[in-house]
């Protein structure tokens, strides 16, 4: 059993993988920067108990983090529960699998690199990866498995939160595809703007990126809002909610 942990800005997601790299279970909880190791120890213990995992069952633990403020506390929680010192996924790990061709590689989010590895190893290259998280990111991997960079855009929920907060007459809404493309009321207008507008933006960006690549790329989407947005794109997109974990497994 391998434990793979993704520490994101909004949530911590934990996955269990077998020796083939297949994800057998996941659980998640909120990322709380102000909490101590005891909080993370409790959340980790709950998941391990739920799935009947003992410390002796675990071979290794790999962590991808974009929230350095909680790294020490989560690492301590892992050691307390399992006796295993976790490995934090790094640029050096990624460079053993893909080539990184960007300015200031140290500034790259580890989640973007793990996504890129997952795409390259599981779907082939060239590829464009879209991660619908707190930020919506696009990553480009060329036909030689070189990560060329990409884009960072405010995430779907982040954009909606800003809209509802800054515009006093616009409410918080549930993000789902409305009945009509042309909204018939405020709720539908907001839903269409968020869902259809984001999908159209993604289609446009994929078209521009693909036009600059030597071969037609595979398009893979992951992240919390992938299943809401990607099906509304005109571009065929493969949805893989476990892409990041597949990348971490390859790099462990």
Coordinates of C-alpha atoms in Angstrom, one line a residue:
X1 CA 0.0 0.0 0.0
X2 CA 1.2 3.5 -0.9
X3 CA -0.2 6.7 0.6
X4 CA -0.2 9.7 -1.6
X5 CA -1.1 13.2 -0.2
X6 CA -2.0 16.3 -2.1
X7 CA -1.9 19.4 0.0
X8 CA -3.8 22.1 -1.9
X9 CA -4.9 25.6 -1.0
X10 CA -8.5 24.5 -0.2
X11 CA -8.3 20.8 0.6
X12 CA -5.9 18.0 1.6
X13 CA -6.7 14.9 -0.4
X14 CA -5.2 11.6 0.5
X15 CA -5.1 8.6 -1.8
X16 CA -4.3 4.9 -1.3
X17 CA -2.6 3.2 -4.2
X18 CA -1.7 -0.5 -4.8
X19 CA 1.6 -1.6 -6.2
X20 CA 0.4 -1.1 -9.8
X21 CA -0.4 2.6 -9.0
X22 CA -4.2 2.1 -9.2
X23 CA -6.0 4.4 -6.8
X24 CA -8.1 2.3 -4.4
X25 CA -9.6 4.9 -2.2
X26 CA -9.4 8.7 -1.3
X27 CA -10.6 11.0 1.4
X28 CA -10.3 14.7 1.9
X29 CA -10.5 17.5 4.5
X30 CA -10.0 21.2 4.6
X31 CA -6.6 22.8 4.5
X32 CA -6.3 24.7 7.7
X33 CA -3.1 26.7 8.0
X34 CA -3.8 27.7 11.6
X35 CA -4.1 24.1 12.9
X36 CA -1.4 22.0 14.6
X37 CA -0.2 18.4 14.0
X38 CA -3.0 17.1 16.2
X39 CA -5.7 18.2 13.7
X40 CA -3.9 16.5 10.8
X41 CA -3.2 13.5 12.9
X42 CA -7.0 13.1 13.7
X43 CA -8.0 13.5 10.0
X44 CA -5.4 11.0 8.8
X45 CA -6.3 8.5 11.5
X46 CA -10.0 8.8 10.5
X47 CA -9.3 7.8 6.9
X48 CA -6.9 5.0 7.8
X49 CA -9.4 3.5 10.2
X50 CA -12.2 3.8 7.7
X51 CA -10.3 1.7 5.2
X52 CA -8.7 -0.6 7.7
X53 CA -5.2 0.4 7.0
X54 CA -2.5 -0.5 9.5
X55 CA 1.0 1.1 9.6
X56 CA 2.5 -2.3 8.7
X57 CA 0.4 -2.2 5.4
X58 CA 2.1 1.1 4.2
X59 CA 5.3 0.9 2.1
X60 CA 5.9 4.6 1.6
X61 CA 4.2 8.0 1.8
X62 CA 4.7 10.8 -0.8
X63 CA 3.4 14.3 -0.4
X64 CA 2.8 17.1 -3.0
X65 CA 2.3 20.4 -1.3
X66 CA 1.6 24.0 -2.4
X67 CA 1.0 25.1 1.1
X68 CA 4.4 25.1 2.9
X69 CA 2.9 26.5 6.1
X70 CA 1.3 23.1 7.0
X71 CA 4.1 20.8 5.7
X72 CA 5.8 20.3 9.1
X73 CA 2.6 19.6 10.9
X74 CA 1.4 17.1 8.4
X75 CA 4.8 15.4 8.3
X76 CA 4.7 15.1 12.1
X77 CA 1.2 13.7 12.0
X78 CA 2.3 11.1 9.4
X79 CA 5.3 10.1 11.5
X80 CA 3.2 9.9 14.7
X81 CA 0.7 7.5 13.1
X82 CA 2.8 5.4 10.8
X83 CA 6.4 5.7 11.9
X84 CA 7.2 6.6 8.3
X85 CA 9.0 9.8 7.3
X86 CA 7.1 11.1 4.3
X87 CA 8.9 12.1 1.1
X88 CA 8.0 15.5 -0.3
X89 CA 7.7 15.5 -4.0
X90 CA 10.3 17.9 -5.5
X91 CA 11.5 19.3 -8.8
X92 CA 14.4 16.9 -8.7
X93 CA 11.8 14.0 -8.6
X94 CA 10.0 15.4 -11.6
X95 CA 13.2 16.0 -13.6
X96 CA 13.9 12.3 -13.4
X97 CA 10.8 11.7 -15.6
X98 CA 10.2 14.9 -17.6
X99 CA 12.3 17.8 -18.7
X100 CA 11.3 21.2 -17.2
X101 CA 11.9 24.1 -19.6
X102 CA 10.6 27.2 -17.8
X103 CA 12.1 30.3 -16.2
X104 CA 12.5 29.9 -12.4
X105 CA 11.5 26.2 -12.1
X106 CA 11.6 26.6 -8.3
X107 CA 8.4 28.7 -8.5
X108 CA 6.4 25.9 -10.2
X109 CA 3.6 24.4 -8.2
X110 CA 4.4 20.8 -7.4
X111 CA 0.8 19.9 -8.3
X112 CA 1.4 21.1 -11.8
X113 CA 4.4 18.9 -12.2
X114 CA 2.7 15.9 -10.8
X115 CA -0.2 16.5 -13.2
X116 CA 2.3 16.7 -16.1
X117 CA 4.0 13.4 -15.1
X118 CA 0.6 11.7 -14.7
X119 CA -0.4 12.9 -18.2
X120 CA 2.8 12.0 -19.9
X121 CA 3.0 8.5 -18.3
X122 CA -0.6 7.5 -18.5
X123 CA -1.9 9.2 -21.7
X124 CA 1.2 10.0 -23.7
X125 CA 2.7 13.2 -25.2
X126 CA 2.2 15.9 -26.3
X127 CA -0.5 16.8 -23.8
X128 CA -2.4 19.7 -22.3
X129 CA -3.4 19.3 -18.7
X130 CA -6.2 21.4 -17.2
X131 CA -6.5 21.4 -13.4
X132 CA -9.7 22.9 -12.1
X133 CA -8.8 23.7 -8.5
X134 CA -8.6 26.9 -6.4
X135 CA -6.8 28.2 -9.5
X136 CA -7.5 26.8 -13.0
X137 CA -4.1 25.9 -14.4
X138 CA -3.1 24.7 -17.9
X139 CA 0.1 22.9 -18.4
X140 CA 1.8 22.0 -21.7
X141 CA 4.0 19.0 -22.3
X142 CA 5.5 18.7 -25.8
X143 CA 6.2 15.6 -27.8
X144 CA 9.6 15.1 -26.1
X145 CA 8.1 15.1 -22.6
X146 CA 9.3 18.6 -22.0
X147 CA 7.1 20.7 -19.7
X148 CA 7.0 24.1 -21.4
X149 CA 4.8 26.0 -19.0
X150 CA 1.2 27.1 -19.2
X151 CA -1.3 29.4 -17.6
X152 CA -2.8 30.2 -14.2
X153 CA -6.3 31.5 -14.1
X154 CA -8.6 32.3 -11.1
X155 CA -10.5 29.1 -10.3
X156 CA -14.2 28.5 -10.9
X157 CA -15.2 28.8 -7.3
X158 CA -12.7 31.6 -6.7
X159 CA -14.1 33.6 -9.5
X160 CA -17.7 33.1 -8.3
X161 CA -16.8 34.0 -4.7
X162 CA -15.2 37.3 -5.9
X163 CA -18.3 38.0 -8.0
X164 CA -20.7 37.4 -5.2
X165 CA -18.6 39.3 -2.7
X166 CA -17.9 42.4 -4.8
X167 CA -21.4 42.7 -6.4
X168 CA -23.9 43.3 -3.7
X169 CA -27.0 42.2 -5.7
X170 CA -25.5 38.9 -6.9
X171 CA -26.1 36.0 -4.6
X172 CA -24.0 32.9 -3.9
X173 CA -25.1 30.1 -6.2
X174 CA -24.7 26.4 -6.8
X175 CA -22.4 25.8 -9.7
X176 CA -24.2 23.8 -12.3
X177 CA -25.2 24.0 -15.9
X178 CA -28.5 26.1 -16.3
X179 CA -31.4 25.1 -18.4
X180 CA -30.8 27.9 -20.9
X181 CA -27.6 29.3 -22.4
X182 CA -29.1 32.7 -22.3
X183 CA -30.1 33.1 -18.7
X184 CA -33.7 34.0 -18.0
X185 CA -33.0 35.2 -14.4
X186 CA -30.1 36.2 -12.2
X187 CA -29.4 32.6 -11.1
X188 CA -29.3 31.3 -14.7
X189 CA -27.3 34.2 -15.9
X190 CA -24.6 33.6 -13.3
X191 CA -24.6 29.8 -13.8
X192 CA -24.4 30.2 -17.6
X193 CA -21.6 32.7 -17.2
X194 CA -19.6 30.5 -14.8
X195 CA -20.2 27.1 -16.5
X196 CA -20.5 28.0 -20.2
X197 CA -18.2 31.0 -20.0
X198 CA -15.4 28.9 -18.4
X199 CA -16.0 26.1 -20.9
X200 CA -15.7 28.5 -23.8
X201 CA -12.6 30.0 -22.4
X202 CA -11.0 26.6 -22.0
X203 CA -12.0 25.7 -25.6
X204 CA -10.4 28.9 -26.9
X205 CA -7.2 28.4 -24.9
X206 CA -6.8 24.8 -26.0
X207 CA -7.2 25.8 -29.6
X208 CA -4.5 28.5 -29.3
X209 CA -2.1 26.2 -27.4
X210 CA -2.7 23.2 -29.8
X211 CA -2.1 25.5 -32.8
X212 CA 1.4 26.2 -31.5
X213 CA 2.3 22.5 -31.0
X214 CA 3.8 20.2 -33.6
X215 CA 1.2 17.4 -33.0
X216 CA -2.3 17.2 -31.8
X217 CA -2.1 16.9 -28.0
X218 CA -4.0 14.7 -25.6
X219 CA -6.3 16.9 -23.4
X220 CA -6.7 15.8 -19.8
X221 CA -8.7 17.5 -17.1
X222 CA -8.5 17.0 -13.4
X223 CA -9.4 18.8 -10.2
X224 CA -12.6 19.4 -8.2
X225 CA -14.6 21.3 -11.0
X226 CA -13.4 19.1 -13.9
X227 CA -16.7 17.1 -14.1
X228 CA -18.7 20.3 -14.0
X229 CA -16.9 22.2 -16.7
X230 CA -15.1 19.8 -19.1
X231 CA -18.3 18.1 -20.4
X232 CA -19.5 21.5 -21.5
X233 CA -16.5 22.1 -23.6
X234 CA -16.7 21.5 -27.4
X235 CA -13.2 20.0 -27.3
X236 CA -13.1 16.3 -26.4
X237 CA -11.4 16.1 -22.9
X238 CA -10.5 13.1 -20.8
X239 CA -11.4 13.6 -17.2
X240 CA -9.1 11.9 -14.7
X241 CA -9.7 12.8 -11.0
X242 CA -6.6 10.9 -9.9
X243 CA -4.1 12.4 -12.4
X244 CA -2.0 14.1 -9.8
X245 CA -1.8 10.9 -7.7
X246 CA -0.8 8.9 -10.7
X247 CA 2.0 11.4 -11.3
X248 CA 3.1 11.1 -7.6
X249 CA 3.2 7.4 -7.8
X250 CA 5.4 7.4 -10.9
X251 CA 7.8 9.8 -9.1
X252 CA 7.9 8.1 -5.7

